[in-house]
Short mmCIF file of C-alpha atoms in Angstrom, two decimals:
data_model
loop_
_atom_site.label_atom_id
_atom_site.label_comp_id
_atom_site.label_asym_id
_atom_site.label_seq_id
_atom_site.Cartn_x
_atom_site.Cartn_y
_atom_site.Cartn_z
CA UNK J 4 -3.93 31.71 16.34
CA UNK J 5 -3.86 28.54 14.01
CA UNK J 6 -1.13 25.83 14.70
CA UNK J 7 1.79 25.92 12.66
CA UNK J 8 2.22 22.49 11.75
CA UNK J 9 -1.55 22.68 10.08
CA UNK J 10 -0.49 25.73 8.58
CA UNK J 11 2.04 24.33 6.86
CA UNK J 12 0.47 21.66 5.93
CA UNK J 13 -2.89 23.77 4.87
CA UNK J 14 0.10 25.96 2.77
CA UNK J 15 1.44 22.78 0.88
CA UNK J 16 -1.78 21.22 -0.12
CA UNK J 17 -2.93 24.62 -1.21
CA UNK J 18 0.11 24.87 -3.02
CA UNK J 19 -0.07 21.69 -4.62
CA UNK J 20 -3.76 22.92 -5.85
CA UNK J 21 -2.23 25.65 -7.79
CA UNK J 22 0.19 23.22 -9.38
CA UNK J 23 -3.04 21.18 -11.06
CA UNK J 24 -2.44 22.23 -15.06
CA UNK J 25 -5.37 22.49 -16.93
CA UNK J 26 -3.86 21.43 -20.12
CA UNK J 27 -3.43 17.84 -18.24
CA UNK J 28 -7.01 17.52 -16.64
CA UNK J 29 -9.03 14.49 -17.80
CA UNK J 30 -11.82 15.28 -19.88
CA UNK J 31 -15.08 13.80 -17.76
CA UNK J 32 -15.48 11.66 -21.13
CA UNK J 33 -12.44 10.05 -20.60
CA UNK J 34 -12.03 9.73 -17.59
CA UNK J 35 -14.12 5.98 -17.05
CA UNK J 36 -12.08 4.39 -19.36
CA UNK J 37 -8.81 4.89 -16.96
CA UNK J 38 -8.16 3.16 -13.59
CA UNK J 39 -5.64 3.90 -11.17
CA UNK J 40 -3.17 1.89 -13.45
CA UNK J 41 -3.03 5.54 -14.90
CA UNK J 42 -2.15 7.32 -11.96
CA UNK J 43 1.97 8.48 -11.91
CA UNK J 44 4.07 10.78 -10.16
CA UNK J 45 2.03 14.18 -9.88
CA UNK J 46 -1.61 12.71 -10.73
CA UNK J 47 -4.75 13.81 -8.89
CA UNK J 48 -7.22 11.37 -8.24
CA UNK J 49 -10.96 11.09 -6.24
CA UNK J 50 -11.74 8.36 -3.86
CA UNK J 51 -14.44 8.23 -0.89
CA UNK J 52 -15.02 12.10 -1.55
CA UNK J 53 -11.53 12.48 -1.15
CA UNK J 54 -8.88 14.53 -3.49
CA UNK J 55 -5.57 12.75 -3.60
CA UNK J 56 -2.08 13.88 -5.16
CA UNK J 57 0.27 11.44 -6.06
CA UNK J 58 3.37 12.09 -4.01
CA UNK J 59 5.20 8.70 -5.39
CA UNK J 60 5.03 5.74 -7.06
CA UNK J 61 7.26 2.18 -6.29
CA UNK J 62 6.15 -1.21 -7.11
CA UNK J 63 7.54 -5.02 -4.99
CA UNK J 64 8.31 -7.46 -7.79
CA UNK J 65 7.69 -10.77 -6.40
CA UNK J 66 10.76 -13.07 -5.61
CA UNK J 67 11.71 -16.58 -5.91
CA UNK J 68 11.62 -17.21 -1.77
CA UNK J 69 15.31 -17.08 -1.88
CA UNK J 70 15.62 -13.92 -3.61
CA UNK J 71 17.91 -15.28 -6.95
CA UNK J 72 15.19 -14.94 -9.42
CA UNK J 73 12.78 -12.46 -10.71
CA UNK J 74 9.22 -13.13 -11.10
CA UNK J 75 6.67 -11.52 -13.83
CA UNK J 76 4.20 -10.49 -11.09
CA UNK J 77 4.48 -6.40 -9.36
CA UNK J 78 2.63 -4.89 -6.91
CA UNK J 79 2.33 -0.89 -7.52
CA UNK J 80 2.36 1.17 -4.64
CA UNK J 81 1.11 4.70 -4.84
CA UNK J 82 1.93 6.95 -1.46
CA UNK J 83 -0.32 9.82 -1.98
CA UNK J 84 -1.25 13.23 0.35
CA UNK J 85 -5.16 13.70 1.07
CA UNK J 86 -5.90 17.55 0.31
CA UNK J 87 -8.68 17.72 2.38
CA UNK J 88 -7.28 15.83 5.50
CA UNK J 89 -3.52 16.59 4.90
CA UNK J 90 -3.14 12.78 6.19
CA UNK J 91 -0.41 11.14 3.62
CA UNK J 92 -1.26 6.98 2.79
CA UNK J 93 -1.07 4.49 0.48
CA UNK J 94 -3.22 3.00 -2.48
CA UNK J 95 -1.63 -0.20 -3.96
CA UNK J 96 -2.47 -2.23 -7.33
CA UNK J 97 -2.37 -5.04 -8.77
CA UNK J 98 -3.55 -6.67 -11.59
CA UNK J 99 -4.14 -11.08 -10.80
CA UNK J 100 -6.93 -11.68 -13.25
CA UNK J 101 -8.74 -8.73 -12.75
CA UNK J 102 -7.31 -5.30 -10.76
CA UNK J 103 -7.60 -5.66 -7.42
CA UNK J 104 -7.00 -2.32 -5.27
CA UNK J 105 -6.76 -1.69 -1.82
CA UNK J 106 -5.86 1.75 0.78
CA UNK J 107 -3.93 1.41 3.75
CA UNK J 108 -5.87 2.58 6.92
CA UNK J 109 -3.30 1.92 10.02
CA UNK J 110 0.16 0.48 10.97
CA UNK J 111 -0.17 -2.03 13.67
CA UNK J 112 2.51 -3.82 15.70
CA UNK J 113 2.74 -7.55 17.17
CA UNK J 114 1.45 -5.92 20.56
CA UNK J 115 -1.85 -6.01 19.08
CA UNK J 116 -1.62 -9.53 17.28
CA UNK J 117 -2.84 -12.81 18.85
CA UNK J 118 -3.83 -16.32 17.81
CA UNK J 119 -7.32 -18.03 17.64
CA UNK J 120 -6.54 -18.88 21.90
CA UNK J 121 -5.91 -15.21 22.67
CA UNK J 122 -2.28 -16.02 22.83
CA UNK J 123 0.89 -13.14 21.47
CA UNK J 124 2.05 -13.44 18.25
CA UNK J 125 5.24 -12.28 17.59
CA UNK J 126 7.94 -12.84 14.10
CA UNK J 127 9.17 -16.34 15.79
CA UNK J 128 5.82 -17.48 15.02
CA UNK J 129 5.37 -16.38 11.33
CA UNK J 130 6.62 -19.70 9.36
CA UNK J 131 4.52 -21.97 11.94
CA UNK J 132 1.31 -20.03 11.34
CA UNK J 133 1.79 -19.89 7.23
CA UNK J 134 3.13 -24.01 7.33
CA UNK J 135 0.24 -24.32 9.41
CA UNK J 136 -2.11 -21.98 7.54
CA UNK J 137 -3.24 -20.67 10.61
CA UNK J 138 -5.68 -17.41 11.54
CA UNK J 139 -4.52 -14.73 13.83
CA UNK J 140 -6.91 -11.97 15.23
CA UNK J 141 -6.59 -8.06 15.33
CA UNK J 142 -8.68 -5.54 16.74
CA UNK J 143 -11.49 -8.97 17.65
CA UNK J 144 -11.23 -9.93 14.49
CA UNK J 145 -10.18 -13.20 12.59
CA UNK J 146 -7.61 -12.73 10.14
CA UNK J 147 -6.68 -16.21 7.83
CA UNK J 148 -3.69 -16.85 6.32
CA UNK J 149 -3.66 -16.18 2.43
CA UNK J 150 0.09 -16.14 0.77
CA UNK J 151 3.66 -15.17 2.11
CA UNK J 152 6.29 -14.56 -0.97
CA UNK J 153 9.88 -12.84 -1.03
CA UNK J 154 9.67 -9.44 -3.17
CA UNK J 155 11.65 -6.69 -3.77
CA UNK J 156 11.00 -3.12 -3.21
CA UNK J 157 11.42 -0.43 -5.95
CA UNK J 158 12.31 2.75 -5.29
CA UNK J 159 14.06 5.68 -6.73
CA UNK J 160 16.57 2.78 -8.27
CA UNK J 161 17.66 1.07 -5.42
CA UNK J 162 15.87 -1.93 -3.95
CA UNK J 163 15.11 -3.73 -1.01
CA UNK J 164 14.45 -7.33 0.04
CA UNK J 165 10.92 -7.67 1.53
CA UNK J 166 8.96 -10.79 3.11
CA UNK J 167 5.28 -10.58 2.93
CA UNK J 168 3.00 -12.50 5.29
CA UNK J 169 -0.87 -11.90 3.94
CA UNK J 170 -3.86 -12.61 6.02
CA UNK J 171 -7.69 -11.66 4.84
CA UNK J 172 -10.58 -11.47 7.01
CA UNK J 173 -13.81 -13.84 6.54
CA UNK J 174 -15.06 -11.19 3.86
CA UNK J 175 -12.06 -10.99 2.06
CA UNK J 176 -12.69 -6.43 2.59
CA UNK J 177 -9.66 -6.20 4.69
CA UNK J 178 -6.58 -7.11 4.74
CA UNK J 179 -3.70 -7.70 7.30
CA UNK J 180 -0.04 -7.44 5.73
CA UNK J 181 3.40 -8.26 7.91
CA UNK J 182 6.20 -7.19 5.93
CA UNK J 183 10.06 -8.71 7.13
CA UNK J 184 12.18 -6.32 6.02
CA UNK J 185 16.10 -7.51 5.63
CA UNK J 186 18.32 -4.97 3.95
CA UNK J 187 19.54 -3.07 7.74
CA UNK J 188 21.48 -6.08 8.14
CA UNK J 189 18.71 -6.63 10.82
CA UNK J 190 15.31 -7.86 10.61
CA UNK J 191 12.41 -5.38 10.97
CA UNK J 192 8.47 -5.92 11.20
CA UNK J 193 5.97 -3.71 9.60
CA UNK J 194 2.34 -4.46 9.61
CA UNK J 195 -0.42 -3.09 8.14
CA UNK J 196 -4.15 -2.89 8.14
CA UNK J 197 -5.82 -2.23 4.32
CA UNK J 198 -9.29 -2.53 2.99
CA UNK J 199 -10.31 -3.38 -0.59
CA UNK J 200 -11.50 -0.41 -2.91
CA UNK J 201 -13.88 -1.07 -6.08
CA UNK J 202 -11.58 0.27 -8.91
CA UNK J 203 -14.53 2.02 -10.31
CA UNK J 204 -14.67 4.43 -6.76
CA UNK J 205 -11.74 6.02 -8.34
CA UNK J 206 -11.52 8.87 -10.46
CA UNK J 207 -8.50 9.78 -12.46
CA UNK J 208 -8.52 13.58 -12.46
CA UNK J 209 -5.38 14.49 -14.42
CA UNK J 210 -2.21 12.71 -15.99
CA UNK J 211 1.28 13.22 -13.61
CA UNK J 212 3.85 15.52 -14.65
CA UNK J 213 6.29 14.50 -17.99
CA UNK J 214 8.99 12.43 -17.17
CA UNK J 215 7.45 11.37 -13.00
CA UNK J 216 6.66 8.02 -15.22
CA UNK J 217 8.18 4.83 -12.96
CA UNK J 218 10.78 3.66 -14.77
#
């Protein structure tokens, strides 16, 4: 007898299949002269082999550092459902010179975080190691600092304050991200692992639904 939890989930991606309108599919003409700056709310997209639907879309406008003023610089985040797998992640864009995209493959914790001596990092140590520009090392692996910046977080019209610590590895194909998150009236730590993706490994299959536009 097959699991109920992966029926259900086999039932909703199959549902969302039937959903794809074929008045809204990309012609394959088209389809290299859009990026995933195209993608909205109800979009399918390739990438890897993968299908992806676009579940949402909410974007972190970058901060001054004490959060008074807006700045003219977004980050897009796209949190999308894998048909095939069923596994839900994120994409995220940006556009600094050229567009620069990049998948999120795991959230981490401080348990797994230690400095260049093998020692625990943990959030007292986050404004030492970015005055410092320190590295830190996950999973064996050296991770330098790169940028921290106050944003805020977009989504469905409310917002959220948001401090980013960025670390890249020597190759500059992955990424290490600890987010500070403020708004609970108590701090809390997210981190996550992401790895870069050529823009051109994505294919824009068909436009969102009318009106899922972020606003």
């Amino acid at each position: 007898m097959i699991d109920t939890a992966l029926k259900k989930s086999f039932d909703q991606r199959f549902s969302l299949v039937r959903t794809l309108d074929k008045t809204r599919l990309i012609p394959e003409s088209a389809q290299a002269s859009l990026t995933l700056m195209d993608a909205e709310k109800g979009s399918f997209f390739t990438c890897f082999s993968d299908t992806y639907y676009v579940k949402g879309k909410n974007r972190y406008q970058e901060m001054s550092e004490d959060f008074a003023t807006r700045k003219d610089y977004f980050i897009t985040e796209l949190t999308c459902l894998c048909l095939e797998t069923g596994l839900v992640g994120h994409f995220e864009w940006e556009v600094d010179d050229e567009l620069e995209i990049s998948i999120t493959l795991e959230q981490t914790s401080f348990k797994y975080i230690k400095d260049e001596e093998g020692k625990a990092v943990d959030e007292d140590d986050l404004e030492q190691i970015a005055e410092d520009k320190d590295a830190i090392v996950y999973a064996g692996q050296k991770f330098w600092y790169e940028d921290d910046w106050a944003a805020l977080y977009q989504r469905n019209g409310r917002e959220e304050k948001v401090y980013m610590y960025e670390f890249e590895n020597e190759e500059g194909s992955l990424a290490l991200t600890i987010e500070e998150w403020t708004g609970s009236g108590r701090d809390e730590y997210r981190l996550y692992l992401s790895k870069s993706v050529v823009p051109d490994q994505i294919t824009i299959m068909s436009k969102g639904a009318p009106g899922d536009e972020l606003l």
